Amino acid sequence: MIRGKNILLLMDSHLEGNFSTEEATVVFDLASRCLQYEPRERPNTKDLVATLAPLQNKSDVPSYVMLGIPKHEEGPPTPQHPLSPMGDACSRMDLTAIHQILVMTHYKDDEGTNELSFQEWTQQMRDMLEARKRGDVAFRDKDFKTSIECYSQFIDVGTMVSPTVYARRSLCHLLCDQPDAALRDAMQAQCVYPDWSTAFYMQAVALAKLDMHKDAADMLNEAAALEEKKQRGGKGS
């Protein structure tokens, strides 16, 4: 559909054609960029806002007004579950405390996330684990840019997938003021280990850094619920 450049077919049918072709083309091109295979070729959040903001020609209208839903006053979100030290650090966006916890946790949560053949171990593991080791040393020493480079080498090989590496690189991105990249890594950690509370906690911090505070609070509660489930003996982080 994109290659055919059928803008009318791709646009939301609820608009019933009430949009300018010029503006639709801008949105169309932006969506195409978002679907690029290589992550580095996709626009980040700031690019999205910069492209879409000039197209807004009406004053802001809250979604509940547009949908005709009565507004209910809500206080600030509060955690629905007791927070662990990791949860507390994430709720306060204390990156230093998160760093200390990830250093202490090391790779104990990676157990069972990899199944490699003997051939894969013998051919690629040595170089890959060496890259991870350099990343770990840099992470411990708070050299976060070097950590990103080394962890990226480990990830790019693709033989072994580590949720902890994604979580550590996510924190490195946060400490380097790169919340978009941090959110992507935290989401990748969740893909590798769907019930891992740390992945949800890191997403919460990244979302808060992106000023998406409601989403951050929801993610924080979900992480705390996973930790509580683990403490009750279920499958958790």
Short mmCIF file of C-alpha atoms in Angstrom, two decimals:
data_model
loop_
_atom_site.label_atom_id
_atom_site.label_comp_id
_atom_site.label_asym_id
_atom_site.label_seq_id
_atom_site.Cartn_x
_atom_site.Cartn_y
_atom_site.Cartn_z
CA MET A 1 0.00 0.00 0.00
CA ILE A 2 2.84 2.38 0.81
CA ARG A 3 4.74 1.58 -2.36
CA GLY A 4 1.57 2.24 -4.33
CA LYS A 5 1.37 5.69 -2.68
CA ASN A 6 -2.40 5.38 -2.30
CA ILE A 7 -2.78 8.14 0.28
CA LEU A 8 -6.57 8.09 0.33
CA LEU A 9 -6.61 4.39 1.14
CA LEU A 10 -3.99 4.73 3.86
CA MET A 11 -5.51 7.70 5.70
CA ASP A 12 -8.05 7.22 8.49
CA SER A 13 -11.43 6.59 6.88
CA HIS A 14 -13.14 8.55 9.68
CA LEU A 15 -11.67 11.73 8.18
CA GLU A 16 -13.91 11.13 5.17
CA GLY A 17 -11.40 12.85 2.91
CA ASN A 18 -11.50 16.12 4.89
CA PHE A 19 -7.78 16.84 4.80
CA SER A 20 -5.36 18.56 2.46
CA THR A 21 -3.34 16.35 0.16
CA GLU A 22 -0.20 18.30 1.07
CA GLU A 23 -0.57 17.63 4.80
CA ALA A 24 -1.57 14.02 4.18
CA THR A 25 1.62 13.56 2.17
CA VAL A 26 3.68 14.83 5.11
CA VAL A 27 2.01 12.32 7.47
CA PHE A 28 2.36 9.59 4.87
CA ASP A 29 6.10 10.21 4.48
CA LEU A 30 6.55 10.30 8.25
CA ALA A 31 4.76 6.96 8.67
CA SER A 32 6.97 5.47 5.96
CA ARG A 33 10.09 6.59 7.85
CA CYS A 34 8.75 5.04 11.05
CA LEU A 35 8.55 1.67 9.28
CA GLN A 36 12.20 1.56 8.20
CA TYR A 37 13.88 -1.76 8.97
CA GLU A 38 16.99 -0.17 10.51
CA PRO A 39 16.17 1.53 13.85
CA ARG A 40 18.68 4.32 13.20
CA GLU A 41 16.74 5.32 10.08
CA ARG A 42 13.50 5.84 11.99
CA PRO A 43 12.62 9.27 13.43
CA ASN A 44 12.82 9.79 17.18
CA THR A 45 10.09 11.37 19.30
CA LYS A 46 11.40 14.91 18.81
CA ASP A 47 11.39 14.45 15.03
CA LEU A 48 7.81 13.21 15.17
CA VAL A 49 6.67 16.23 17.17
CA ALA A 50 8.62 18.66 14.97
CA THR A 51 6.98 17.23 11.85
CA LEU A 52 3.42 16.99 13.20
CA ALA A 53 3.22 20.22 15.23
CA PRO A 54 3.05 22.57 12.18
CA LEU A 55 0.07 20.56 10.88
CA GLN A 56 -2.04 21.34 13.95
CA ASN A 57 -4.34 24.20 12.99
CA LYS A 58 -6.92 23.80 15.75
CA SER A 59 -6.59 24.59 19.44
CA ASP A 60 -5.92 21.66 21.74
CA VAL A 61 -9.04 19.73 22.67
CA PRO A 62 -8.82 17.03 25.36
CA SER A 63 -9.69 13.57 24.09
CA TYR A 64 -12.56 13.20 26.57
CA VAL A 65 -14.20 16.30 25.04
CA MET A 66 -13.83 14.98 21.50
CA LEU A 67 -15.38 11.67 22.55
CA GLY A 68 -18.13 13.25 24.67
CA ILE A 69 -16.98 11.55 27.88
CA PRO A 70 -17.57 13.36 31.20
CA LYS A 71 -14.34 14.33 32.91
CA HIS A 72 -13.54 12.72 36.24
CA GLU A 73 -11.06 14.54 38.42
CA GLU A 74 -8.12 12.35 39.23
CA GLY A 75 -5.42 12.84 41.77
CA PRO A 76 -1.78 12.00 41.07
CA PRO A 77 -1.33 8.27 40.44
CA THR A 78 -0.09 6.28 43.40
CA PRO A 79 1.56 2.88 43.31
CA GLN A 80 -0.93 0.04 43.63
CA HIS A 81 1.68 -2.39 44.92
CA PRO A 82 4.50 -2.04 47.45
CA LEU A 83 7.74 -1.02 45.77
CA SER A 84 11.01 -2.90 46.00
CA PRO A 85 14.33 -0.99 46.15
CA MET A 86 14.42 -1.12 42.34
CA GLY A 87 10.85 0.11 42.11
CA ASP A 88 11.50 2.90 44.60
CA ALA A 89 14.61 4.03 42.71
CA CYS A 90 12.67 4.05 39.43
CA SER A 91 9.73 5.94 40.93
CA ARG A 92 12.20 8.63 42.08
CA MET A 93 14.09 8.46 38.75
CA ASP A 94 17.26 7.96 40.79
CA LEU A 95 19.61 6.76 38.03
CA THR A 96 22.54 6.41 40.44
CA ALA A 97 20.58 4.01 42.66
CA ILE A 98 19.36 2.06 39.61
CA HIS A 99 22.97 1.74 38.45
CA GLN A 100 24.05 0.34 41.82
CA ILE A 101 21.21 -2.21 41.79
CA LEU A 102 22.00 -3.40 38.25
CA VAL A 103 25.69 -3.76 39.15
CA MET A 104 24.80 -5.85 42.22
CA THR A 105 22.21 -7.96 40.36
CA HIS A 106 24.76 -8.82 37.65
CA TYR A 107 23.35 -11.50 35.26
CA LYS A 108 21.34 -13.71 37.60
CA ASP A 109 18.11 -12.87 35.75
CA ASP A 110 19.48 -14.08 32.41
CA GLU A 111 19.34 -17.74 33.38
CA GLY A 112 17.25 -19.77 30.96
CA THR A 113 16.95 -17.06 28.29
CA ASN A 114 19.51 -18.62 25.92
CA GLU A 115 19.81 -22.00 24.24
CA LEU A 116 22.87 -22.21 22.02
CA SER A 117 24.32 -25.02 19.96
CA PHE A 118 27.84 -26.26 20.59
CA GLN A 119 28.89 -24.81 17.23
CA GLU A 120 27.61 -21.37 18.20
CA TRP A 121 29.49 -21.52 21.49
CA THR A 122 32.77 -22.45 19.87
CA GLN A 123 32.65 -20.05 16.92
CA GLN A 124 31.31 -16.77 18.25
CA MET A 125 30.93 -16.82 21.99
CA ARG A 126 34.48 -15.89 22.90
CA ASP A 127 34.55 -12.56 21.06
CA MET A 128 30.99 -11.76 22.01
CA LEU A 129 31.50 -12.43 25.71
CA GLU A 130 34.69 -10.40 25.62
CA ALA A 131 32.69 -7.43 24.28
CA ARG A 132 30.15 -7.90 27.06
CA LYS A 133 32.93 -8.11 29.64
CA ARG A 134 34.39 -4.81 28.42
CA GLY A 135 30.92 -3.32 28.63
CA ASP A 136 30.51 -4.60 32.18
CA VAL A 137 33.82 -3.07 33.28
CA ALA A 138 32.88 0.27 31.72
CA PHE A 139 29.40 0.07 33.26
CA ARG A 140 30.84 -0.58 36.72
CA ASP A 141 33.28 2.32 36.24
CA LYS A 142 30.44 4.61 35.04
CA ASP A 143 31.95 5.04 31.59
CA PHE A 144 28.51 4.87 30.00
CA LYS A 145 29.43 5.82 26.43
CA THR A 146 31.97 2.98 26.27
CA SER A 147 29.38 0.67 27.80
CA ILE A 148 26.94 1.50 25.01
CA GLU A 149 29.59 0.75 22.37
CA CYS A 150 30.59 -2.59 23.91
CA TYR A 151 27.06 -3.75 24.66
CA SER A 152 26.08 -2.79 21.10
CA GLN A 153 28.85 -5.05 19.77
CA PHE A 154 27.49 -7.87 21.92
CA ILE A 155 23.90 -7.30 20.76
CA ASP A 156 24.76 -6.88 17.08
CA VAL A 157 26.30 -10.37 16.88
CA GLY A 158 22.89 -11.77 17.77
CA THR A 159 24.01 -15.25 18.83
CA MET A 160 23.16 -14.72 22.48
CA VAL A 161 20.32 -12.51 23.74
CA SER A 162 20.62 -10.98 27.19
CA PRO A 163 17.82 -9.00 28.82
CA THR A 164 20.33 -7.70 31.37
CA VAL A 165 22.49 -6.20 28.62
CA TYR A 166 19.44 -4.42 27.20
CA ALA A 167 18.54 -3.12 30.67
CA ARG A 168 22.09 -1.93 31.29
CA ARG A 169 22.32 -0.23 27.90
CA SER A 170 18.93 1.35 28.57
CA LEU A 171 20.27 2.93 31.74
CA CYS A 172 23.41 4.06 29.90
CA HIS A 173 21.20 5.81 27.35
CA LEU A 174 19.29 7.53 30.14
CA LEU A 175 22.52 8.72 31.73
CA CYS A 176 23.59 10.04 28.32
CA ASP A 177 20.25 11.89 27.94
CA GLN A 178 18.91 9.56 25.26
CA PRO A 179 15.46 8.56 26.59
CA ASP A 180 14.14 7.37 23.20
CA ALA A 181 16.96 4.83 22.85
CA ALA A 182 16.54 3.89 26.53
CA LEU A 183 12.86 3.11 25.98
CA ARG A 184 13.62 0.96 22.94
CA ASP A 185 16.18 -1.09 24.88
CA ALA A 186 13.83 -1.55 27.83
CA MET A 187 11.14 -2.77 25.44
CA GLN A 188 13.62 -5.18 23.86
CA ALA A 189 14.44 -6.54 27.32
CA GLN A 190 10.73 -7.21 27.80
CA CYS A 191 10.57 -9.00 24.44
CA VAL A 192 13.37 -11.32 25.55
CA TYR A 193 11.94 -11.84 29.05
CA PRO A 194 8.22 -10.88 29.05
CA ASP A 195 7.71 -11.23 32.82
CA TRP A 196 10.88 -9.46 33.94
CA SER A 197 10.00 -6.59 36.25
CA THR A 198 13.28 -4.76 35.59
CA ALA A 199 12.32 -4.33 31.92
CA PHE A 200 9.07 -2.67 33.00
CA TYR A 201 10.84 -0.51 35.57
CA MET A 202 13.31 0.76 32.97
CA GLN A 203 10.44 1.55 30.61
CA ALA A 204 8.79 3.51 33.42
CA VAL A 205 11.88 5.67 33.90
CA ALA A 206 12.30 6.27 30.16
CA LEU A 207 8.63 7.21 29.78
CA ALA A 208 8.93 9.64 32.69
CA LYS A 209 11.99 11.20 31.05
CA LEU A 210 9.86 11.64 27.92
CA ASP A 211 7.21 13.43 30.07
CA MET A 212 4.74 10.57 29.57
CA HIS A 213 4.00 10.43 33.28
CA LYS A 214 0.66 8.60 33.19
CA ASP A 215 2.18 5.81 31.08
CA ALA A 216 5.21 5.77 33.38
CA ALA A 217 3.00 5.34 36.46
CA ASP A 218 1.08 2.50 34.80
CA MET A 219 4.33 0.77 33.86
CA LEU A 220 5.67 1.20 37.39
CA ASN A 221 2.55 -0.47 38.83
CA GLU A 222 2.84 -3.32 36.35
CA ALA A 223 6.47 -3.89 37.34
CA ALA A 224 5.57 -3.89 41.03
CA ALA A 225 2.79 -6.40 40.35
CA LEU A 226 5.26 -8.73 38.62
CA GLU A 227 7.60 -8.52 41.61
CA GLU A 228 4.73 -9.27 43.98
CA LYS A 229 3.76 -12.26 41.83
CA LYS A 230 7.31 -13.58 42.01
CA GLN A 231 7.35 -13.23 45.80
CA ARG A 232 4.17 -15.30 45.95
CA GLY A 233 6.00 -18.06 44.12
CA GLY A 234 4.74 -17.42 40.60
CA LYS A 235 6.86 -16.88 37.50
CA GLY A 236 8.31 -13.36 37.74
CA SER A 237 11.33 -11.19 37.27
#
